[in-house]
mmCIF file of C-alpha atoms and ligand atoms in Angstrom:
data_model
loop_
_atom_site.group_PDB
_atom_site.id
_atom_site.type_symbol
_atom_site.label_atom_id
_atom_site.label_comp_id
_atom_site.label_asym_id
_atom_site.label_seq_id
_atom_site.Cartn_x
_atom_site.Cartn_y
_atom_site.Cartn_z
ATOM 1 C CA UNK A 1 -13.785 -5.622 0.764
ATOM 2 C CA UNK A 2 -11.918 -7.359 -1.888
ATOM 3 C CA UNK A 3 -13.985 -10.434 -1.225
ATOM 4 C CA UNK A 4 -16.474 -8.572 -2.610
ATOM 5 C CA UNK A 5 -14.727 -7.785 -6.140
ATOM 6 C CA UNK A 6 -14.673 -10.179 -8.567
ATOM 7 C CA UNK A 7 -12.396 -9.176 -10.558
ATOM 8 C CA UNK A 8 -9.554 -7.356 -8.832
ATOM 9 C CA UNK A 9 -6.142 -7.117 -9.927
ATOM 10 C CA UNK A 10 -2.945 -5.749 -7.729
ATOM 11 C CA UNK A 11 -0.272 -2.979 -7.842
ATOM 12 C CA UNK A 12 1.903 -1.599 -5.725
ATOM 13 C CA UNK A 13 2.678 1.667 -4.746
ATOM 14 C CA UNK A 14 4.778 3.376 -2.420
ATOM 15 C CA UNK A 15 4.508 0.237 -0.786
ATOM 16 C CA UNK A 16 0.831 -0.603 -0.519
ATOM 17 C CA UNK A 17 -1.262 -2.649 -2.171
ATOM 18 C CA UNK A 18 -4.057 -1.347 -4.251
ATOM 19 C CA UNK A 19 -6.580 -3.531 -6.048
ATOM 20 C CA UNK A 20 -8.432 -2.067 -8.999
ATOM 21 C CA UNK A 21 -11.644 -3.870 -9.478
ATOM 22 C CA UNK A 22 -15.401 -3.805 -9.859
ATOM 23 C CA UNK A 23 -18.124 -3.582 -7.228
ATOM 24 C CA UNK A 24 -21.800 -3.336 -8.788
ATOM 25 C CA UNK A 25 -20.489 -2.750 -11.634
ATOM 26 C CA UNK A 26 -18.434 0.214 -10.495
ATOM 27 C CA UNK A 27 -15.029 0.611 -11.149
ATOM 28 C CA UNK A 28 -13.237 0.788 -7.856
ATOM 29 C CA UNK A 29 -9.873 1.035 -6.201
ATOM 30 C CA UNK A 30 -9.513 -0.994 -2.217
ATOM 31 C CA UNK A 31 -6.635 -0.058 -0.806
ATOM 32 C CA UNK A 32 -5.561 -0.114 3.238
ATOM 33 C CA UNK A 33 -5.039 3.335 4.156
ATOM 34 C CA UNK A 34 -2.387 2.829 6.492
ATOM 35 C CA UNK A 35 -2.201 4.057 10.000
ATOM 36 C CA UNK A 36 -1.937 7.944 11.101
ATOM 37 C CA UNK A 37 -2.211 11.287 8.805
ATOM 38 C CA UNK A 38 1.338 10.706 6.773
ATOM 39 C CA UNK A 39 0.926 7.443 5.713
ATOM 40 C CA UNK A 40 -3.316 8.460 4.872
ATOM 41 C CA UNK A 41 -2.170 12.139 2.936
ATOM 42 C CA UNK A 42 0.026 9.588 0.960
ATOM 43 C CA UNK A 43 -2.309 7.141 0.407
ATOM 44 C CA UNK A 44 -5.002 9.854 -0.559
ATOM 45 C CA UNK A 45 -2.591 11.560 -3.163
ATOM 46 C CA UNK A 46 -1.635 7.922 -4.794
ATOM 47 C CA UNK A 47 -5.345 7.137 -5.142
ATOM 48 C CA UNK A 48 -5.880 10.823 -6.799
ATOM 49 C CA UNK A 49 -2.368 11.053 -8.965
ATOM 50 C CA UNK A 50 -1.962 7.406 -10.286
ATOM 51 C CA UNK A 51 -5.936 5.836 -10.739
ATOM 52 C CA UNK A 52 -7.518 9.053 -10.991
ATOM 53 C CA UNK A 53 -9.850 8.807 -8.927
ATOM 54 C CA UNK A 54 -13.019 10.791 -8.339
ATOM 55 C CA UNK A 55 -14.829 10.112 -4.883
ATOM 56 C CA UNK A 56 -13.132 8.373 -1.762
ATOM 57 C CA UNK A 57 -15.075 6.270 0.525
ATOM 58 C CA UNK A 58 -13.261 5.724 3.410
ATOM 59 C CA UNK A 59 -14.361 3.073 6.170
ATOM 60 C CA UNK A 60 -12.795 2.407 9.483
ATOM 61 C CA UNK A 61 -12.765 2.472 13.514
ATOM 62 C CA UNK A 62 -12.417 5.033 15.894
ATOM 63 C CA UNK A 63 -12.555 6.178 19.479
ATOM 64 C CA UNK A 64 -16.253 7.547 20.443
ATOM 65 C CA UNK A 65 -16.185 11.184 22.347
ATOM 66 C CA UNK A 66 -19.492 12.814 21.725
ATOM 67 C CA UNK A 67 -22.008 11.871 24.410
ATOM 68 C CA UNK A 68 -24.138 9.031 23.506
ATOM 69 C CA UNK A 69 -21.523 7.596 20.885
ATOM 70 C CA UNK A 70 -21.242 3.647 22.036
ATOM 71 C CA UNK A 71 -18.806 0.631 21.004
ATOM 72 C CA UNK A 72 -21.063 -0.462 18.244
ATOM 73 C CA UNK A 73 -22.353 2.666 16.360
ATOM 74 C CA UNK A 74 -21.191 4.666 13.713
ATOM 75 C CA UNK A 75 -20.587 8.005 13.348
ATOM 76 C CA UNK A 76 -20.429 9.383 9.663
ATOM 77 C CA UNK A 77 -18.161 12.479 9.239
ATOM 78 C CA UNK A 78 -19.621 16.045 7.818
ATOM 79 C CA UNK A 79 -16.557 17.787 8.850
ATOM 80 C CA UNK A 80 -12.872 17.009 10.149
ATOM 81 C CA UNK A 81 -10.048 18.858 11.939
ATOM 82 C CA UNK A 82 -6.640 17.710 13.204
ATOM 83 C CA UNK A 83 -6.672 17.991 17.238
ATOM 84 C CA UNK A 84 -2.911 17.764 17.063
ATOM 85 C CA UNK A 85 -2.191 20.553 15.209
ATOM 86 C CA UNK A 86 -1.147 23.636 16.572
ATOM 87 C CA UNK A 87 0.842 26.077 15.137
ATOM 88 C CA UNK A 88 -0.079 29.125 17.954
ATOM 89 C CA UNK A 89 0.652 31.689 18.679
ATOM 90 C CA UNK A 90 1.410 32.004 14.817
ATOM 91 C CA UNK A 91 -1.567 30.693 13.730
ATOM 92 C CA UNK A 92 -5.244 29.784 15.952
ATOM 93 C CA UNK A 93 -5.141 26.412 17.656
ATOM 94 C CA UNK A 94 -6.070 24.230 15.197
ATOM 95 C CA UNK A 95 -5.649 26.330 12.157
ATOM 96 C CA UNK A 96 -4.166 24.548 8.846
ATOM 97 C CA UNK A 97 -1.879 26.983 7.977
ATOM 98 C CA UNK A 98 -2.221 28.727 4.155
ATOM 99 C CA UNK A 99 -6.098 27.921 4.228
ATOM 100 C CA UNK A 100 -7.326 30.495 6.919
ATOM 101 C CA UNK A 101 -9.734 27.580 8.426
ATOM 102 C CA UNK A 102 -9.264 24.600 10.906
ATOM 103 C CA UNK A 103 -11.808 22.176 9.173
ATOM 104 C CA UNK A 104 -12.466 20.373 6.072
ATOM 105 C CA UNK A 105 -16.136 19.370 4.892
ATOM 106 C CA UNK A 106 -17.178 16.020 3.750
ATOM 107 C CA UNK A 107 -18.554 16.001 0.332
ATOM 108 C CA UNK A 108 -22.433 16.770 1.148
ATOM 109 C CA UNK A 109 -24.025 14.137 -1.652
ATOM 110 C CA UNK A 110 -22.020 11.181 -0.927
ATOM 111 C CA UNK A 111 -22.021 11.597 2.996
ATOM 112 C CA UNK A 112 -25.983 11.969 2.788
ATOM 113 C CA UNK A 113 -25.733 8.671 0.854
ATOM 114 C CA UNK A 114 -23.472 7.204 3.199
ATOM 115 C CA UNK A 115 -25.415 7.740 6.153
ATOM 116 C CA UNK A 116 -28.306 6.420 3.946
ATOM 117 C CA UNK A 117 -26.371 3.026 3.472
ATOM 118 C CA UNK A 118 -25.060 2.812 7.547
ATOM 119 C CA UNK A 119 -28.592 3.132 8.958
ATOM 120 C CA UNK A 120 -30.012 0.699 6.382
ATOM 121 C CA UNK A 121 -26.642 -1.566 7.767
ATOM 122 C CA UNK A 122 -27.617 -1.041 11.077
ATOM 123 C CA UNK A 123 -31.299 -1.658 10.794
ATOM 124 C CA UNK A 124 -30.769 -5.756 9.951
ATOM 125 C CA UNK A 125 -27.640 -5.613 12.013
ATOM 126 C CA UNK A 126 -29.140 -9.238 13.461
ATOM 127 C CA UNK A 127 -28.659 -10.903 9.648
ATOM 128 C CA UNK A 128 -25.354 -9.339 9.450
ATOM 129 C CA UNK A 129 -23.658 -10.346 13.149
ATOM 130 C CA UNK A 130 -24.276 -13.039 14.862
ATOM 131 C CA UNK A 131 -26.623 -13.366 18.211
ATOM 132 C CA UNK A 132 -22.855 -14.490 20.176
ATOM 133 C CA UNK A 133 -20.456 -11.460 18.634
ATOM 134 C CA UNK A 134 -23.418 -8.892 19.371
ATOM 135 C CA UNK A 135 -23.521 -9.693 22.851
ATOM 136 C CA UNK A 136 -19.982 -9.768 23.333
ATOM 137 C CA UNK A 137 -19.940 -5.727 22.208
ATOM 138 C CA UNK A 138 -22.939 -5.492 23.761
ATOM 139 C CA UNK A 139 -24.276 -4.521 20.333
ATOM 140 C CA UNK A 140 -28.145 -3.736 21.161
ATOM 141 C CA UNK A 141 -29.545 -0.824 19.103
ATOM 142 C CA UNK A 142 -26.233 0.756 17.755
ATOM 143 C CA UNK A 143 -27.186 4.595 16.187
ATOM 144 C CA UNK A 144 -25.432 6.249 13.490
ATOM 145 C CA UNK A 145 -24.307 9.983 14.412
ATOM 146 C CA UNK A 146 -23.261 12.267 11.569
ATOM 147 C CA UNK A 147 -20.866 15.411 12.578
ATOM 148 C CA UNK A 148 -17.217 16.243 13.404
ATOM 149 C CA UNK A 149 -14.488 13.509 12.906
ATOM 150 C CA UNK A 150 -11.070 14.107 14.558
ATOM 151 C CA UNK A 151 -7.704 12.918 13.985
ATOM 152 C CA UNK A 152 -4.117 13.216 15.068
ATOM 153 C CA UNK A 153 -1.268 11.067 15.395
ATOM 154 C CA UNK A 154 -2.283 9.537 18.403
ATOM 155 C CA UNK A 155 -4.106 6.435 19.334
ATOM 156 C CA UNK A 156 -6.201 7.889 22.176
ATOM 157 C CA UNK A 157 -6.523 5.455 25.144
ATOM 158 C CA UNK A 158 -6.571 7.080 28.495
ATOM 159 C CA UNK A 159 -9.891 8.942 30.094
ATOM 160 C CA UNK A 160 -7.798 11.701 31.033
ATOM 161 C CA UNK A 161 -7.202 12.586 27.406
ATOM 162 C CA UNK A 162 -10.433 11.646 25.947
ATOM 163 C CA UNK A 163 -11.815 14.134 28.849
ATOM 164 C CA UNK A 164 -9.324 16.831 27.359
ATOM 165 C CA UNK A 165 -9.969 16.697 23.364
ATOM 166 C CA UNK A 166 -14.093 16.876 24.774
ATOM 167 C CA UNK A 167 -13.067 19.816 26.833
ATOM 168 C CA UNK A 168 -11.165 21.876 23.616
ATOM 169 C CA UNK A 169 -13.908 20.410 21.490
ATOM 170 C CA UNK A 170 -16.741 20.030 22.576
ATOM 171 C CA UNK A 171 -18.716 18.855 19.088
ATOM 172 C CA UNK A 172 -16.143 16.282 18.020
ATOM 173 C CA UNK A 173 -17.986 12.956 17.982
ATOM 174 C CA UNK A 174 -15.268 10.754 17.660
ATOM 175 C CA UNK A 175 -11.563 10.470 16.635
ATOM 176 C CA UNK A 176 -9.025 8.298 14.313
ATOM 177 C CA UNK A 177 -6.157 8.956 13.293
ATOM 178 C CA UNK A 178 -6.550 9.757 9.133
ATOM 179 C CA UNK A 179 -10.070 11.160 8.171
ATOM 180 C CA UNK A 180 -8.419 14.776 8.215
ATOM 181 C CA UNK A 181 -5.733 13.863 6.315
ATOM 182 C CA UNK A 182 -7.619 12.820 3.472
ATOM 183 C CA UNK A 183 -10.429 15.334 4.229
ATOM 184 C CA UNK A 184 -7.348 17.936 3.013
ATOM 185 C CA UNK A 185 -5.591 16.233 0.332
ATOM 186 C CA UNK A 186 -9.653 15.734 -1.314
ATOM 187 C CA UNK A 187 -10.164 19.561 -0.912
ATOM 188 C CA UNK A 188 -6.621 20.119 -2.277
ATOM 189 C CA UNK A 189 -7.731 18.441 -5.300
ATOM 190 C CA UNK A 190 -11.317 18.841 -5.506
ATOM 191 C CA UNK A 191 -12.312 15.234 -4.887
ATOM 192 C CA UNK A 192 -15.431 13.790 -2.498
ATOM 193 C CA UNK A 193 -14.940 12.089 0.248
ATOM 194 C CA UNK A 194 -17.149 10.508 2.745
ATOM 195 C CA UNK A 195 -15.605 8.773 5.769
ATOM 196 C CA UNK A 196 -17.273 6.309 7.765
ATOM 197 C CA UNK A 197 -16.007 4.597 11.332
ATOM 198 C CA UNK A 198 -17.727 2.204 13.282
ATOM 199 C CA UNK A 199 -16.938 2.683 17.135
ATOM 200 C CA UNK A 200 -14.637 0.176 18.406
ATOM 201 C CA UNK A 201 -14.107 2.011 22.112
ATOM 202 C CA UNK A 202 -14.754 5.167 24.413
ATOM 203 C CA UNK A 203 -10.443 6.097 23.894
ATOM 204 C CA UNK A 204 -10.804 5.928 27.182
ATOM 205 C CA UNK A 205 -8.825 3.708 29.649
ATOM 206 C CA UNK A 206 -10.199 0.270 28.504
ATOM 207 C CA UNK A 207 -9.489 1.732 24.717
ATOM 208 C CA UNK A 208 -7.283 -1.330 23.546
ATOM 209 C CA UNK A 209 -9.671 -4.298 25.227
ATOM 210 C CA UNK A 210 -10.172 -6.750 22.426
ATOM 211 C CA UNK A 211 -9.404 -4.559 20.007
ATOM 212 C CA UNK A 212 -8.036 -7.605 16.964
ATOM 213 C CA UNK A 213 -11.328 -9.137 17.608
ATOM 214 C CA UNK A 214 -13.932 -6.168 17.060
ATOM 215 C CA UNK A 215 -12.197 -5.101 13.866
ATOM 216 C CA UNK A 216 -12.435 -8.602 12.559
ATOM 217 C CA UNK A 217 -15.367 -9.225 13.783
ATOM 218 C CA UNK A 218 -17.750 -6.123 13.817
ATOM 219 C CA UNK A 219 -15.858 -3.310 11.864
ATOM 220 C CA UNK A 220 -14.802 -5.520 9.105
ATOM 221 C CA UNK A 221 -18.404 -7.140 8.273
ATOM 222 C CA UNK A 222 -20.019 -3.116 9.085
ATOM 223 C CA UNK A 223 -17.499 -1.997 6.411
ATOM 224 C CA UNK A 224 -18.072 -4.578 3.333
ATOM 225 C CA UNK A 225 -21.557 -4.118 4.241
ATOM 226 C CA UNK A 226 -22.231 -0.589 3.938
ATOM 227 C CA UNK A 227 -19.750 -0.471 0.782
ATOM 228 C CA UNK A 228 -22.162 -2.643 -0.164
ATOM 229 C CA UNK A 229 -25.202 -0.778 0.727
ATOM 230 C CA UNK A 230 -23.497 2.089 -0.769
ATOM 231 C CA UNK A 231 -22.754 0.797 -4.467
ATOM 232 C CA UNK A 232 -25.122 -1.672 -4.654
ATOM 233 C CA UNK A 233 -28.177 -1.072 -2.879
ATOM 234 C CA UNK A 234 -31.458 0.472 -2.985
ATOM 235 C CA UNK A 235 -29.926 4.175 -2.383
ATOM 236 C CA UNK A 236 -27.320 3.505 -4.987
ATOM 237 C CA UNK A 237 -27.405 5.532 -8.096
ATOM 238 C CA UNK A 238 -23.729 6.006 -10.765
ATOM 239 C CA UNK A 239 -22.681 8.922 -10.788
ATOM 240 C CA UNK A 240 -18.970 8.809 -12.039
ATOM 241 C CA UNK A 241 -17.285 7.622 -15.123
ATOM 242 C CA UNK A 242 -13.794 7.544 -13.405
ATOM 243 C CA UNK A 243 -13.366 4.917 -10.536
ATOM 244 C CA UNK A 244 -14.342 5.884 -6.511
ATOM 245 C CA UNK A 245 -11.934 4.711 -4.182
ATOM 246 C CA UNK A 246 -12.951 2.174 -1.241
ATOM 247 C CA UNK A 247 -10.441 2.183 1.406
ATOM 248 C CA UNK A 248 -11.517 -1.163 4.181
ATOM 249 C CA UNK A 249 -11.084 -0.614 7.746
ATOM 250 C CA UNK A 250 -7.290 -0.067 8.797
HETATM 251 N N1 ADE B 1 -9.239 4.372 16.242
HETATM 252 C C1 ADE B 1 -10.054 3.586 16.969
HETATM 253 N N2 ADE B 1 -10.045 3.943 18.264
HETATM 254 C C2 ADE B 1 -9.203 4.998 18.364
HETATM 255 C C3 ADE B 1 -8.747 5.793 19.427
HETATM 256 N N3 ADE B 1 -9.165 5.556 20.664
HETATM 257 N N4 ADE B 1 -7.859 6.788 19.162
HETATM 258 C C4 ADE B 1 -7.427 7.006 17.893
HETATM 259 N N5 ADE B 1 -7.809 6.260 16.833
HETATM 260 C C5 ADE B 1 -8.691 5.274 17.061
#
């Protein structure tokens, strides 16, 4: 991502990085979200408190679960819940507790554009991979699926428990570990989001195979490009006078 601002300067907070900068003439803020729902609630609230921003783009991996959702594609979220919360018998599996409802919506516009940006990623995938990395994944005609994104503390990596969270929820197409998180902080505050993961495994049993290598070498390159595709491209259109976030691929 920041190879693709010119201009980007650094700052830390609360020990991350973020780099405020320009893509397409949009003024943006990168940062790395930082792995599970604490660290992504802070990061969330930073981007929101201290830069002011308007609209968060997320981008990132994540397990698939819905049938049909392969290593390769990308599933773009409409709504999120946390599968590890559960404050029963006080409050309904799953229920956030002071809001009376168990999931958050993405922001309609920006998701619509979103998936706009992933197919028209996914539709030259050949000029952005090359021939030997799409065979490795076994990258063929990867599909973007929009729907419910899950997330919990938990890096999910055994069949058994993949087979579970399909069993309590049956419509969840794939989870991570910090779409909800910011999916609550946004509506706290009244700010987009759109979240976007690229499928890096089943979170099944072979869940960690080659891991290091598919985020370098098919999330990362998915991510800048659909950014990209996003702020720059023929669905693009400015909208906001105060900066959108872009958080790359944890
Ligand atoms: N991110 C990518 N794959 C994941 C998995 N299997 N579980 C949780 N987060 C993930």
């Amino acid at each position: 991502m920041l190879g693709l601002m010119p201009d980007e300067q650094q700052q830390t907070i609360g020990g991350r990085s973020f780099w405020r900068g320009h893509l397409h003439g949009q003024d943006v803020v990168a940062v790395l979200s930082g792995i599970g729902k604490v660290a992504a609630a802070t990061t969330a609230t930073v981007l929101i408190e201290r830069f002011g921003v308007q609209r968060i783009v997320f981008t990132g991996v994540a397990g698939g679960l819905g049938p049909g959702v392969n290593v390769g594609d990308v599933v773009v979220a409409r709504q999120f819940l946390q599968h590890d919360l559960d404050v029963s018998p006080i409050f309904a599996r799953h229920e956030v507790p002071g809001y009376g409802r168990s999931s958050f919506d993405a922001d309609a516009d920006l998701t619509t554009r979103l998936v706009r940006a992933s197919e028209s990623v996914l539709g030259a995938l050949p000029a952005l991979l090359p021939q030997g990395v799409r065979s490795a994944f076994g990258l063929h005609a990867p599909r973007c699926h929009q729907g419910l994104l899950i997330s919990g503390d938990r890096f999910v990596s055994t069949t058994a428990e993949s087979e579970a969270l399909r069993r309590e929820l049956p419509l969840a197409l794939a989870v991570e570990m910090e779409g909800a998180a910011f999916a609550q902080v946004c509506h706290d505050y009244g700010v987009a989001l759109a979240v976007v993961r690229t499928i890096s495994d089943r979170a099944d049993d072979a869940a960690h195979v080659d891991f290091a290598r598919f985020l370098r070498e098919v999330a990362s390159p998915y991510s800048g490009a659909i950014v990209e595709a996003l702020l720059g491209g023929p669905t693009a259109t400015s909208t906001t006078a105060r900066p959108p976030a872009a958080a790359p691929p944890r």
